[in-house]
Coordinates of C-alpha atoms in Angstrom, one line a residue:
Chain S
X128 CA 0.1 -0.3 0.4
X129 CA 1.6 3.1 -1.4
X130 CA 1.3 6.1 1.0
X131 CA 2.1 9.7 -1.5
X132 CA 2.2 12.3 1.4
X133 CA 4.1 15.3 -0.5
X134 CA 5.5 16.6 2.6
X135 CA 7.3 15.3 5.6
X136 CA 5.3 13.1 8.3
X137 CA 5.3 13.7 11.5
X138 CA 5.8 11.8 14.0
X139 CA 2.5 11.5 15.2
X140 CA 1.0 11.4 12.2
X141 CA 3.1 9.0 11.0
X142 CA 1.9 6.4 14.6
X143 CA -2.0 7.4 13.7
X144 CA -1.7 6.7 9.8
X145 CA 0.3 3.3 11.7
X146 CA -2.4 2.1 13.8
X147 CA -4.8 3.0 11.1
X148 CA -3.1 0.0 8.9
X149 CA -2.3 -2.1 11.4
X150 CA -6.2 -1.7 11.4
X151 CA -7.1 -1.8 7.9
X152 CA -7.7 -5.9 7.7
X153 CA -10.3 -5.7 10.8
X154 CA -12.8 -3.7 8.7
X155 CA -12.8 -6.6 5.8
X156 CA -13.0 -9.5 8.3
X157 CA -14.5 -7.9 11.5
X158 CA -18.1 -7.9 10.7
X159 CA -18.2 -11.0 9.9
X160 CA -16.8 -12.8 12.7
X161 CA -18.5 -9.9 14.4
X162 CA -22.0 -12.1 13.7
X163 CA -20.2 -15.2 13.8
X164 CA -19.1 -14.3 17.7
X165 CA -22.6 -13.7 18.2
X166 CA -24.9 -16.2 16.4
X167 CA -22.2 -19.3 17.4
X168 CA -19.7 -18.7 19.8
X169 CA -22.1 -17.4 22.6
X170 CA -24.5 -20.1 21.5
X171 CA -22.1 -22.8 21.8
X172 CA -20.6 -21.3 25.3
X173 CA -23.8 -21.6 26.5
X174 CA -24.4 -25.5 25.7
X175 CA -21.0 -25.7 27.7
X176 CA -23.1 -24.2 30.5
X177 CA -26.3 -25.7 29.9
X178 CA -24.1 -29.2 29.9
X179 CA -23.9 -28.8 33.6
X180 CA -27.5 -28.0 34.2
X181 CA -30.5 -30.4 33.8
X182 CA -33.1 -28.7 30.9
X183 CA -36.0 -30.7 30.4
X184 CA -39.1 -28.7 28.2
X185 CA -41.9 -29.1 31.3
X186 CA -39.3 -27.5 33.3
X187 CA -37.0 -25.3 32.3
X188 CA -39.8 -22.3 32.9
X189 CA -39.5 -22.6 36.9
X190 CA -35.8 -23.2 36.3
X191 CA -32.8 -24.1 35.3
X192 CA -31.0 -26.2 38.1
X193 CA -27.0 -27.6 37.8
X194 CA -26.6 -30.4 38.7
X195 CA -22.6 -30.4 38.1
X196 CA -21.3 -34.0 35.8
X197 CA -24.2 -35.6 35.7
X198 CA -24.4 -35.7 32.4
X199 CA -21.7 -36.3 31.5
X200 CA -22.2 -39.3 34.0
X201 CA -25.4 -40.3 32.2
X202 CA -23.7 -39.7 29.0
X203 CA -21.2 -42.4 29.6
X204 CA -23.0 -45.2 31.8
X205 CA -25.5 -45.2 28.9
X206 CA -25.5 -48.2 26.7
X207 CA -27.2 -46.6 23.8
X208 CA -24.4 -43.4 23.9
X209 CA -21.9 -46.6 23.3
X210 CA -23.5 -48.3 20.1
X211 CA -23.8 -44.7 18.8
X212 CA -20.5 -44.2 19.4
X213 CA -19.5 -47.6 17.6
X214 CA -22.1 -47.2 15.3
X215 CA -20.9 -43.6 13.9
X216 CA -17.4 -45.5 14.0
X217 CA -18.5 -48.4 11.7
X218 CA -20.3 -46.2 9.4
X219 CA -17.7 -43.4 8.6
X220 CA -14.6 -46.3 7.9
X221 CA -17.4 -48.0 6.0
X222 CA -18.6 -45.1 3.8
X223 CA -15.3 -43.0 3.5
X224 CA -13.1 -46.5 2.2
X225 CA -14.9 -46.4 -0.2
X226 CA -16.2 -43.6 -1.2
X227 CA -12.1 -43.3 -1.6
X228 CA -11.5 -46.4 -3.6
X229 CA -14.4 -45.3 -6.3
X230 CA -13.9 -41.9 -5.9
X231 CA -9.9 -42.8 -7.0
X232 CA -10.2 -44.5 -9.6
X233 CA -13.4 -42.1 -11.3
X234 CA -10.8 -39.0 -10.4
X235 CA -8.0 -41.3 -12.3
X236 CA -10.3 -42.3 -15.6
X237 CA -11.7 -39.1 -16.1
X238 CA -8.4 -37.5 -15.9
X239 CA -7.2 -39.2 -19.4
X240 CA -8.4 -37.2 -22.4
X241 CA -11.3 -38.5 -23.4
X242 CA -14.6 -37.1 -25.5
X243 CA -17.1 -35.0 -23.6
X244 CA -15.0 -34.8 -20.2
X245 CA -16.8 -32.2 -19.3
X246 CA -20.6 -34.0 -19.3
X247 CA -19.3 -36.5 -18.1
X248 CA -18.2 -34.7 -14.9
X249 CA -21.3 -32.4 -14.8
X250 CA -23.7 -36.4 -14.5
X251 CA -21.6 -37.7 -12.4
X252 CA -21.8 -33.9 -10.2
X253 CA -25.3 -34.3 -9.7
X254 CA -26.1 -36.8 -6.7
X255 CA -23.9 -34.5 -4.3
X256 CA -26.2 -31.7 -5.6
X257 CA -29.0 -33.2 -4.4
X258 CA -31.4 -32.6 -1.6
X259 CA -30.6 -35.1 1.4
X260 CA -34.1 -35.4 2.4
X261 CA -35.0 -36.8 -1.1
X262 CA -32.3 -38.8 -1.7
X263 CA -33.5 -40.3 1.6
X264 CA -36.8 -40.8 0.6
X265 CA -36.2 -41.5 -3.1
X266 CA -33.7 -44.6 -1.8
X267 CA -36.7 -45.7 0.9
X268 CA -38.5 -46.3 -2.0
X269 CA -35.8 -48.1 -3.9
X270 CA -34.7 -50.2 -1.0
X271 CA -38.9 -51.6 -0.3
X272 CA -38.6 -54.8 0.2
X273 CA -42.1 -55.5 -1.7
X274 CA -42.0 -53.1 -4.5
X275 CA -38.7 -51.6 -4.4
X276 CA -36.6 -51.6 -7.7
X277 CA -33.0 -52.8 -5.9
X278 CA -34.9 -56.2 -4.7
X279 CA -36.7 -56.5 -8.0
X280 CA -33.4 -55.9 -9.9
X281 CA -31.8 -58.4 -7.8
X282 CA -34.3 -61.0 -7.7
X283 CA -33.9 -60.8 -12.2
X284 CA -30.4 -61.9 -11.2
X285 CA -32.2 -64.7 -9.2
X286 CA -30.9 -63.0 -5.9
X287 CA -33.8 -63.4 -3.0
X288 CA -35.2 -60.3 -2.0
X289 CA -33.2 -58.9 1.3
X290 CA -34.6 -56.4 4.0
X291 CA -32.6 -53.7 3.2
X292 CA -34.0 -51.6 6.1
X293 CA -35.8 -53.6 8.5
X294 CA -33.3 -56.3 9.4
X295 CA -30.5 -54.9 11.7
X296 CA -27.7 -57.0 10.0
X297 CA -28.9 -54.9 6.1
X298 CA -29.9 -51.5 7.7
X299 CA -26.4 -50.7 7.5
X300 CA -25.0 -51.9 4.5
X301 CA -28.1 -49.8 2.8
X302 CA -26.9 -46.8 4.4
X303 CA -23.2 -47.6 3.0
X304 CA -25.0 -47.6 -0.2
X305 CA -26.5 -44.4 0.0
X306 CA -23.6 -42.8 1.4
X307 CA -21.4 -43.6 -1.2
X308 CA -23.7 -43.3 -3.7
X309 CA -24.3 -39.6 -2.5
X310 CA -20.6 -38.3 -2.1
X311 CA -18.5 -40.6 -4.5
X312 CA -18.2 -38.3 -7.1
X313 CA -17.3 -35.7 -4.0
X314 CA -14.1 -37.5 -3.3
X315 CA -13.3 -38.4 -7.3
X316 CA -13.9 -34.1 -8.1
X317 CA -11.4 -33.6 -5.1
X318 CA -9.0 -36.0 -6.1
X319 CA -9.4 -35.1 -9.8
X320 CA -8.5 -31.1 -9.0
X321 CA -5.6 -32.9 -7.7
X322 CA -4.1 -34.9 -9.9
X323 CA -4.6 -31.5 -12.2
X324 CA -2.0 -29.9 -10.8
X325 CA 0.2 -32.6 -10.6
X326 CA 3.8 -31.4 -12.5
X327 CA 4.3 -33.2 -15.9
X328 CA 8.1 -33.3 -15.5
X329 CA 8.6 -36.4 -13.1
X330 CA 6.2 -38.7 -15.3
X331 CA 8.7 -37.9 -18.3
X332 CA 11.8 -38.3 -16.7
X333 CA 10.0 -41.8 -15.1
X334 CA 8.9 -42.7 -18.9
X335 CA 12.1 -42.0 -20.0
X336 CA 13.4 -44.2 -17.4
X337 CA 11.5 -47.7 -18.5
X338 CA 8.8 -46.8 -15.7
X339 CA 5.1 -48.5 -16.2
X340 CA 1.8 -46.9 -15.9
X341 CA 1.3 -48.6 -12.9
X342 CA 5.2 -48.1 -11.4
X343 CA 4.6 -44.4 -12.1
X344 CA 0.8 -44.4 -10.4
X345 CA 2.4 -46.4 -7.4
X346 CA 5.9 -43.8 -7.0
X347 CA 4.6 -40.9 -8.3
X348 CA 0.9 -40.8 -8.8
X349 CA 0.2 -41.8 -5.0
X350 CA 3.0 -39.4 -3.0
X351 CA 2.7 -36.5 -4.6
X352 CA -1.3 -36.8 -4.5
X353 CA -0.7 -37.3 -1.2
X354 CA -2.1 -33.6 0.8
X355 CA -4.9 -34.2 -1.7
X356 CA -6.0 -37.3 -0.4
X357 CA -5.8 -36.5 3.4
X358 CA -7.5 -33.6 2.8
X359 CA -10.4 -34.9 1.1
X360 CA -10.5 -37.8 4.2
X361 CA -10.8 -35.2 6.6
X362 CA -13.1 -34.0 4.5
X363 CA -15.2 -36.9 4.1
X364 CA -14.8 -37.8 7.4
X365 CA -15.9 -34.3 8.9
X366 CA -19.1 -34.9 6.7
X367 CA -19.6 -38.5 7.8
X368 CA -19.6 -38.5 11.3
X369 CA -22.4 -36.3 11.8
X370 CA -23.9 -37.7 9.2
X371 CA -28.6 -36.7 9.9
X372 CA -30.9 -36.3 7.5
X373 CA -30.1 -39.6 4.8
X374 CA -30.1 -42.1 8.1
X375 CA -33.2 -40.7 9.7
X376 CA -35.1 -40.9 6.6
X377 CA -33.9 -44.2 5.7
X378 CA -34.2 -45.4 9.0
X379 CA -34.4 -43.3 11.9
X380 CA -32.1 -45.0 13.7
X381 CA -33.4 -48.2 13.7
X382 CA -33.6 -51.2 13.3
X383 CA -33.1 -52.0 17.4
X384 CA -30.6 -49.2 17.0
X385 CA -28.9 -50.5 14.2
X386 CA -28.0 -47.3 12.2
X387 CA -27.9 -44.8 15.4
X388 CA -25.7 -42.4 14.7
X389 CA -24.0 -40.0 17.6
X390 CA -26.1 -37.1 15.6
X391 CA -29.3 -39.4 15.7
X392 CA -28.8 -39.7 18.8
X393 CA -28.3 -36.4 20.1
X394 CA -31.7 -35.7 18.3
X395 CA -33.1 -38.4 20.4
X396 CA -32.0 -36.7 23.5
X397 CA -33.0 -33.3 22.7
X398 CA -36.1 -33.0 20.5
X399 CA -37.7 -36.1 21.3
X400 CA -37.2 -36.1 25.2
X401 CA -36.4 -32.7 25.4
X402 CA -33.7 -33.3 27.1
X403 CA -31.3 -30.6 25.9
X404 CA -28.5 -30.0 29.3
X405 CA -27.9 -34.0 28.9
X406 CA -28.0 -33.7 25.0
X407 CA -26.0 -30.4 25.6
X408 CA -22.8 -32.6 27.0
X409 CA -23.5 -35.9 24.2
X410 CA -23.0 -32.6 21.7
X411 CA -19.4 -32.0 23.7
X412 CA -18.6 -35.5 24.2
X413 CA -19.5 -35.6 20.1
X414 CA -17.2 -32.5 19.3
X415 CA -14.7 -34.1 21.7
X416 CA -14.0 -36.8 20.4
X417 CA -14.4 -35.2 16.4
X418 CA -11.9 -33.1 17.2
X419 CA -9.2 -35.0 18.6
X420 CA -9.4 -37.8 15.1
X421 CA -9.3 -34.5 13.4
X422 CA -6.5 -33.5 14.5
X423 CA -4.7 -36.5 14.1
X424 CA -5.7 -35.9 9.8
X425 CA -4.5 -32.4 10.7
X426 CA -0.8 -33.6 11.2
X427 CA -0.2 -36.4 8.7
X428 CA -1.9 -33.5 6.8
X429 CA 1.3 -30.9 8.2
X430 CA 3.5 -33.4 8.3
X431 CA 3.4 -34.4 4.3
X432 CA 3.8 -30.1 3.4
Chain L
X146 CA 2.0 -49.7 -25.4
X147 CA 0.4 -50.3 -28.4
X148 CA -2.7 -49.0 -31.0
X149 CA -4.8 -52.0 -30.0
X150 CA -4.7 -51.8 -26.3
X151 CA -4.9 -48.0 -26.1
X152 CA -8.1 -48.4 -27.9
X153 CA -9.2 -51.1 -25.6
X154 CA -8.2 -49.5 -22.9
X155 CA -9.9 -46.2 -24.1
X156 CA -13.2 -48.2 -24.3
X157 CA -12.5 -49.8 -21.1
X158 CA -13.1 -46.1 -19.6
X159 CA -16.1 -45.1 -21.6
X160 CA -17.8 -48.4 -20.7
X161 CA -16.7 -47.8 -16.7
X162 CA -18.3 -44.1 -16.3
X163 CA -21.0 -44.6 -18.4
X164 CA -22.2 -47.1 -16.1
X165 CA -21.2 -44.4 -13.5
X166 CA -23.8 -41.6 -14.8
X167 CA -26.2 -44.5 -15.1
X168 CA -25.7 -45.6 -11.1
X169 CA -25.9 -41.3 -10.3
X170 CA -28.5 -40.7 -12.8
X171 CA -31.1 -43.8 -12.0
X172 CA -32.4 -42.0 -9.0
X173 CA -33.3 -39.6 -9.9
X174 CA -34.5 -39.9 -13.2
X175 CA -37.3 -42.8 -11.3
X176 CA -38.5 -40.0 -8.7
X177 CA -39.1 -38.0 -11.6
X178 CA -40.6 -41.0 -13.3
X179 CA -42.3 -41.9 -10.2
X180 CA -44.1 -38.5 -9.9
X181 CA -45.6 -37.9 -13.1
X182 CA -47.1 -42.2 -12.3
X183 CA -50.5 -42.3 -11.7
X184 CA -51.7 -44.4 -8.6
X185 CA -52.0 -47.7 -9.9
X186 CA -48.2 -47.5 -11.9
X187 CA -46.6 -46.7 -8.7
X188 CA -45.6 -49.9 -6.9
X189 CA -46.2 -51.8 -10.3
X190 CA -43.4 -54.6 -10.2
X191 CA -42.2 -55.1 -12.8
X192 CA -41.7 -51.0 -13.2
X193 CA -42.9 -49.6 -15.7
X194 CA -41.7 -47.4 -17.9
X195 CA -43.7 -46.4 -20.1
X196 CA -46.9 -44.6 -19.0
X197 CA -49.2 -42.2 -20.2
X198 CA -48.0 -39.2 -17.7
X199 CA -50.1 -37.6 -15.1
X200 CA -50.2 -34.2 -13.2
X201 CA -52.3 -35.2 -10.4
X202 CA -49.3 -36.4 -8.4
X203 CA -48.9 -32.5 -8.2
X204 CA -52.2 -31.2 -8.5
X205 CA -52.3 -33.6 -4.9
X206 CA -49.3 -31.9 -3.5
X207 CA -51.0 -28.4 -4.2
X208 CA -53.8 -28.8 -3.3
X209 CA -53.6 -30.5 0.0
X210 CA -51.0 -28.7 2.2
X211 CA -49.9 -24.9 1.7
X212 CA -47.0 -26.1 -0.5
X213 CA -46.9 -22.4 -2.7
X214 CA -46.6 -20.9 0.6
X215 CA -43.8 -23.4 1.8
X216 CA -42.0 -23.1 -1.2
X217 CA -41.4 -19.1 -1.1
X218 CA -40.1 -19.5 2.8
X219 CA -37.9 -21.6 1.2
X220 CA -37.0 -19.1 -1.6
X221 CA -37.2 -16.1 1.3
X222 CA -34.6 -17.9 3.7
X223 CA -32.2 -19.3 1.3
X224 CA -31.7 -15.7 -1.0
X225 CA -31.3 -14.1 2.1
X226 CA -28.9 -16.2 4.0
X227 CA -26.9 -16.0 1.0
X228 CA -27.3 -12.3 0.1
X229 CA -25.9 -11.1 3.9
X230 CA -22.9 -14.3 3.5
X231 CA -21.9 -13.3 0.3
X232 CA -21.6 -9.0 1.4
X233 CA -19.7 -10.9 4.9
X234 CA -18.0 -13.4 3.3
X235 CA -16.7 -11.1 0.6
X236 CA -15.6 -8.5 2.8
X237 CA -14.1 -10.6 4.8
X238 CA -12.1 -13.0 1.7
X239 CA -10.5 -10.1 0.4
X240 CA -9.7 -8.9 3.8
X241 CA -7.5 -12.7 4.1
X242 CA -6.2 -12.9 0.6
X243 CA -4.9 -8.9 1.0
X244 CA -3.8 -8.5 4.2
X245 CA -0.5 -10.2 6.3
X246 CA -0.7 -9.3 9.6
X247 CA -1.0 -11.6 13.0
X248 CA -3.2 -14.2 13.7
X249 CA -4.2 -14.6 10.3
X250 CA -3.7 -17.7 9.8
X251 CA -5.4 -18.7 13.1
X252 CA -8.4 -16.9 12.3
X253 CA -9.3 -18.6 8.7
X254 CA -8.6 -21.9 9.9
X255 CA -10.7 -20.5 13.1
X256 CA -13.6 -19.7 10.3
X257 CA -13.1 -22.9 9.5
X258 CA -14.3 -24.8 12.3
X259 CA -18.3 -23.6 11.9
X260 CA -18.5 -26.0 8.8
X261 CA -16.7 -28.5 10.7
X262 CA -19.4 -28.9 14.0
X263 CA -21.6 -31.2 14.0
X264 CA -25.1 -29.3 13.0
X265 CA -26.7 -31.1 15.9
X266 CA -24.4 -29.5 18.3
X267 CA -25.3 -25.9 17.3
X268 CA -28.6 -26.6 17.1
X269 CA -29.1 -27.9 20.2
X270 CA -28.1 -24.1 22.2
X271 CA -29.6 -22.3 18.9
X272 CA -33.2 -23.8 20.0
X273 CA -32.7 -23.3 23.7
X274 CA -31.9 -19.8 22.8
X275 CA -34.9 -18.8 20.4
X276 CA -37.0 -20.5 22.2
X277 CA -36.1 -17.6 24.7
X278 CA -36.5 -15.1 22.9
X279 CA -39.6 -16.4 20.8
X280 CA -37.8 -17.2 17.7
X281 CA -38.9 -20.1 17.2
X282 CA -41.0 -20.9 13.5
X283 CA -39.9 -17.4 12.3
X284 CA -38.5 -17.2 9.1
X285 CA -35.6 -14.9 10.6
X286 CA -34.7 -17.4 13.6
X287 CA -33.9 -19.7 10.2
X288 CA -31.8 -17.5 8.1
X289 CA -29.9 -16.6 11.2
X290 CA -29.1 -20.5 11.9
X291 CA -28.2 -20.5 7.7
X292 CA -25.8 -18.0 8.9
X293 CA -23.5 -20.2 11.0
X294 CA -22.5 -22.2 7.5
X295 CA -23.4 -20.2 5.2
X296 CA -21.2 -17.1 5.8
X297 CA -17.8 -19.6 6.8
X298 CA -18.6 -21.3 3.5
X299 CA -18.6 -17.8 1.6
X300 CA -15.4 -16.8 3.8
X301 CA -13.7 -20.1 2.5
X302 CA -14.5 -19.6 -1.0
X303 CA -13.6 -16.0 -1.6
X304 CA -10.5 -16.6 0.1
X305 CA -9.7 -17.8 -3.0
X306 CA -11.1 -16.1 -5.5
X307 CA -9.7 -13.6 -4.2
X308 CA -6.5 -14.5 -3.8
X309 CA -6.2 -15.1 -8.0
X310 CA -7.3 -11.6 -8.3
X311 CA -3.7 -9.2 -9.2
X312 CA -2.7 -7.0 -6.8
X313 CA -1.1 -4.7 -9.2
X314 CA -5.2 -4.1 -11.0
X315 CA -6.3 -2.5 -7.4
X316 CA -2.4 0.0 -6.9
X317 CA -3.0 1.2 -9.8
X318 CA -6.3 2.0 -9.0
X319 CA -5.1 3.4 -5.5
X320 CA -2.9 5.7 -7.8
X321 CA -5.4 6.6 -9.7
X322 CA -6.9 8.3 -6.7
X323 CA -9.3 5.5 -5.3
X324 CA -9.3 4.4 -1.7
X325 CA -8.8 0.9 -1.2
X326 CA -12.2 0.5 -0.7
X327 CA -12.8 2.0 -3.6
X328 CA -10.1 -0.2 -5.5
X329 CA -12.3 -3.4 -4.2
X330 CA -15.5 -2.7 -4.8
X331 CA -14.6 -1.0 -8.3
X332 CA -12.0 -3.2 -9.6
X333 CA -11.2 -6.3 -7.3
X334 CA -15.6 -7.6 -7.0
X335 CA -16.0 -7.1 -11.0
X336 CA -13.1 -9.2 -11.4
X337 CA -14.8 -11.9 -8.7
X338 CA -17.7 -12.0 -10.5
X339 CA -18.0 -15.1 -11.4
X340 CA -16.3 -16.7 -7.9
X341 CA -19.6 -15.0 -6.7
X342 CA -21.6 -16.1 -8.3
X343 CA -20.9 -19.6 -7.6
X344 CA -20.2 -18.8 -3.9
X345 CA -24.1 -17.7 -4.4
X346 CA -25.5 -20.4 -6.1
X347 CA -23.5 -22.7 -3.1
X348 CA -24.6 -21.3 -0.9
X349 CA -27.9 -21.5 -2.2
X350 CA -27.9 -25.3 -2.5
X351 CA -26.8 -25.8 0.8
X352 CA -29.6 -23.5 2.6
X353 CA -32.2 -24.9 -0.3
X354 CA -31.3 -28.8 1.0
X355 CA -30.8 -27.9 4.5
X356 CA -33.4 -30.4 7.0
X357 CA -31.8 -30.5 10.2
X358 CA -32.3 -26.6 11.5
X359 CA -35.7 -26.1 9.9
X360 CA -37.2 -29.4 10.8
X361 CA -36.6 -28.7 14.7
X362 CA -36.7 -24.5 13.7
X363 CA -39.7 -24.4 12.0
X364 CA -43.3 -24.9 12.7
X365 CA -46.2 -24.4 10.8
X366 CA -45.0 -21.2 9.3
X367 CA -41.9 -20.9 9.1
X368 CA -41.8 -24.5 7.4
X369 CA -39.5 -24.7 4.2
X370 CA -39.6 -27.4 1.8
X371 CA -37.7 -30.5 2.8
X372 CA -39.5 -30.6 5.6
X373 CA -42.7 -30.1 3.8
X374 CA -41.8 -32.9 1.9
X375 CA -41.5 -35.4 4.9
X376 CA -45.0 -34.6 6.4
X377 CA -46.0 -36.5 3.1
X378 CA -44.9 -39.4 5.6
X379 CA -48.0 -40.2 7.6
X380 CA -48.8 -42.6 10.5
X381 CA -50.8 -44.6 8.5
X382 CA -48.9 -44.7 5.1
X383 CA -46.5 -42.4 2.6
X384 CA -47.6 -41.3 0.0
X385 CA -45.5 -41.5 -2.3
X386 CA -46.6 -39.8 -5.4
X387 CA -47.3 -36.9 -3.8
X388 CA -44.0 -37.5 -1.9
X389 CA -42.0 -37.8 -5.9
X390 CA -44.0 -35.1 -7.1
X391 CA -43.2 -32.2 -4.3
X392 CA -39.7 -34.0 -4.1
X393 CA -39.0 -33.3 -8.1
X394 CA -40.0 -30.2 -7.8
X395 CA -37.4 -28.6 -4.7
X396 CA -35.2 -31.2 -6.8
X397 CA -35.3 -29.9 -10.0
X398 CA -33.9 -25.9 -9.9
X399 CA -30.9 -27.5 -7.4
X400 CA -30.3 -29.4 -10.8
X401 CA -30.4 -27.4 -13.4
X402 CA -28.3 -24.6 -11.8
X403 CA -25.8 -27.2 -10.8
X404 CA -25.5 -28.5 -14.5
X405 CA -25.0 -24.7 -15.6
X406 CA -21.9 -23.9 -12.8
X407 CA -20.7 -26.5 -12.0
X408 CA -16.9 -26.0 -13.8
X409 CA -17.1 -23.0 -11.4
X410 CA -18.2 -24.9 -8.5
X411 CA -16.1 -27.6 -8.9
X412 CA -12.9 -24.9 -9.0
X413 CA -14.1 -23.2 -5.8
X414 CA -14.7 -26.3 -3.8
X415 CA -11.3 -28.2 -4.9
X416 CA -9.1 -24.4 -4.7
X417 CA -9.5 -25.4 -0.9
X418 CA -8.3 -28.9 -1.3
X419 CA -5.3 -28.0 -3.5
X420 CA -4.0 -25.2 -1.9
X421 CA -4.5 -26.7 1.8

């Protein structure tokens, strides 16, 4: 930033100028952060406070009594909560692993010189933009035991109909399947962007040294793409860890809590039983678990730079 | 690699991508077709692909509920949240792209945290606060709750787009007598117009699709479309025909816009990933 003053500057003017200049960034970023602090940080602070209190729909007008660590103690001795954490991690690991495998494959295919690449990319992108509620309900229809098309086509292949959403053992594969349908394209597009940003020289050198396609993929592409891969995995972890809409509409967490993730668990205690102190304690535990896993992933990203 | 091998690999690539497209589009096409099917064919097995389309489901949707009103709610809430966060996000994005100051990186990372937090953890305190402020079932309340994710999204995307504009252009304008804010408005903002459009569209779609906040914060008045669709699941039965028609009405605008601007969306989304 230039200063085009013709007269010599006094020390006082200099200081004023200096202070104004150092405040300038905050003129731009200030408003957004002021709003975020009000609508986000304050409520989150409030729910931290709430997690040590009892808030019920019936009782809150009479008062919100302090209960100390009772909510947290109740939470950790609640078998459903332990189940919800396990269910969440099973879902996260299965969904992200499959999405990553398929997404990497798609990205490599799309990174070739193909005709109609843009239109292919645009069509593959569509599931990602769809309204989650509509996805959930459409797949509920497709996976219906009696008149769902999935069972119909399986039948054509000679496979007996599957009780996708009503049998505990099959409900988890079903919700993973729907999430894979929904978000594989996101992973593919992120990895594709990473592939397109790769330098060309190492590949030419490898080719001259007689490396084949698989060798240059394994020894060049994967290491060079490491950071993009980790960022994609971090995003998918964050997103699958908090999944709510699609599972809520497919199974509502059932049958027999087989698909009750932590988000649905908190929803059940918070907005069906209206025990919001307890729900706050569960929220904070959820955030803590997420931060720990995210921090580990972020460290890997930092190390690869 | 010889020519035949290459040709074979190419054919294989197209075949796999064709299957991927088929799988991606099948549920969407099926939903749209179901919405035009007469009630007798909705559950027909084997599925009927050729039939005389009817608008009965759409008529039922509009006759049976305040669908028009909720459609308007969705548009109002998504537009308001998008405009507010676009203004605040552009300013902040510009600030991060142009200035080096102590703590800039921490603040920029801090702005990403709301995007990482599970929505259920944000809605619990918001519900309690809105409850005590008497803001449950109001459009304003819903807009405020949407700002929690649309502002961070705007900051994140706009920082990248502004970083692409060369600072020299603004400096030239400032030498010509513009203030920095004037240069920002007259030089940089027009240059990032495509980025602004992409950010606005993505933010709008996020708000348009949002379900959890809406189902908790709204009742009869401020309800949005995703919540309305679930009202076709009654305790007795799911009204699949109407559900499909309403779902199609929600989906079509989003899909059309996404197709039109996918190039910018991909750039905006992936930029953060590649540049870290």
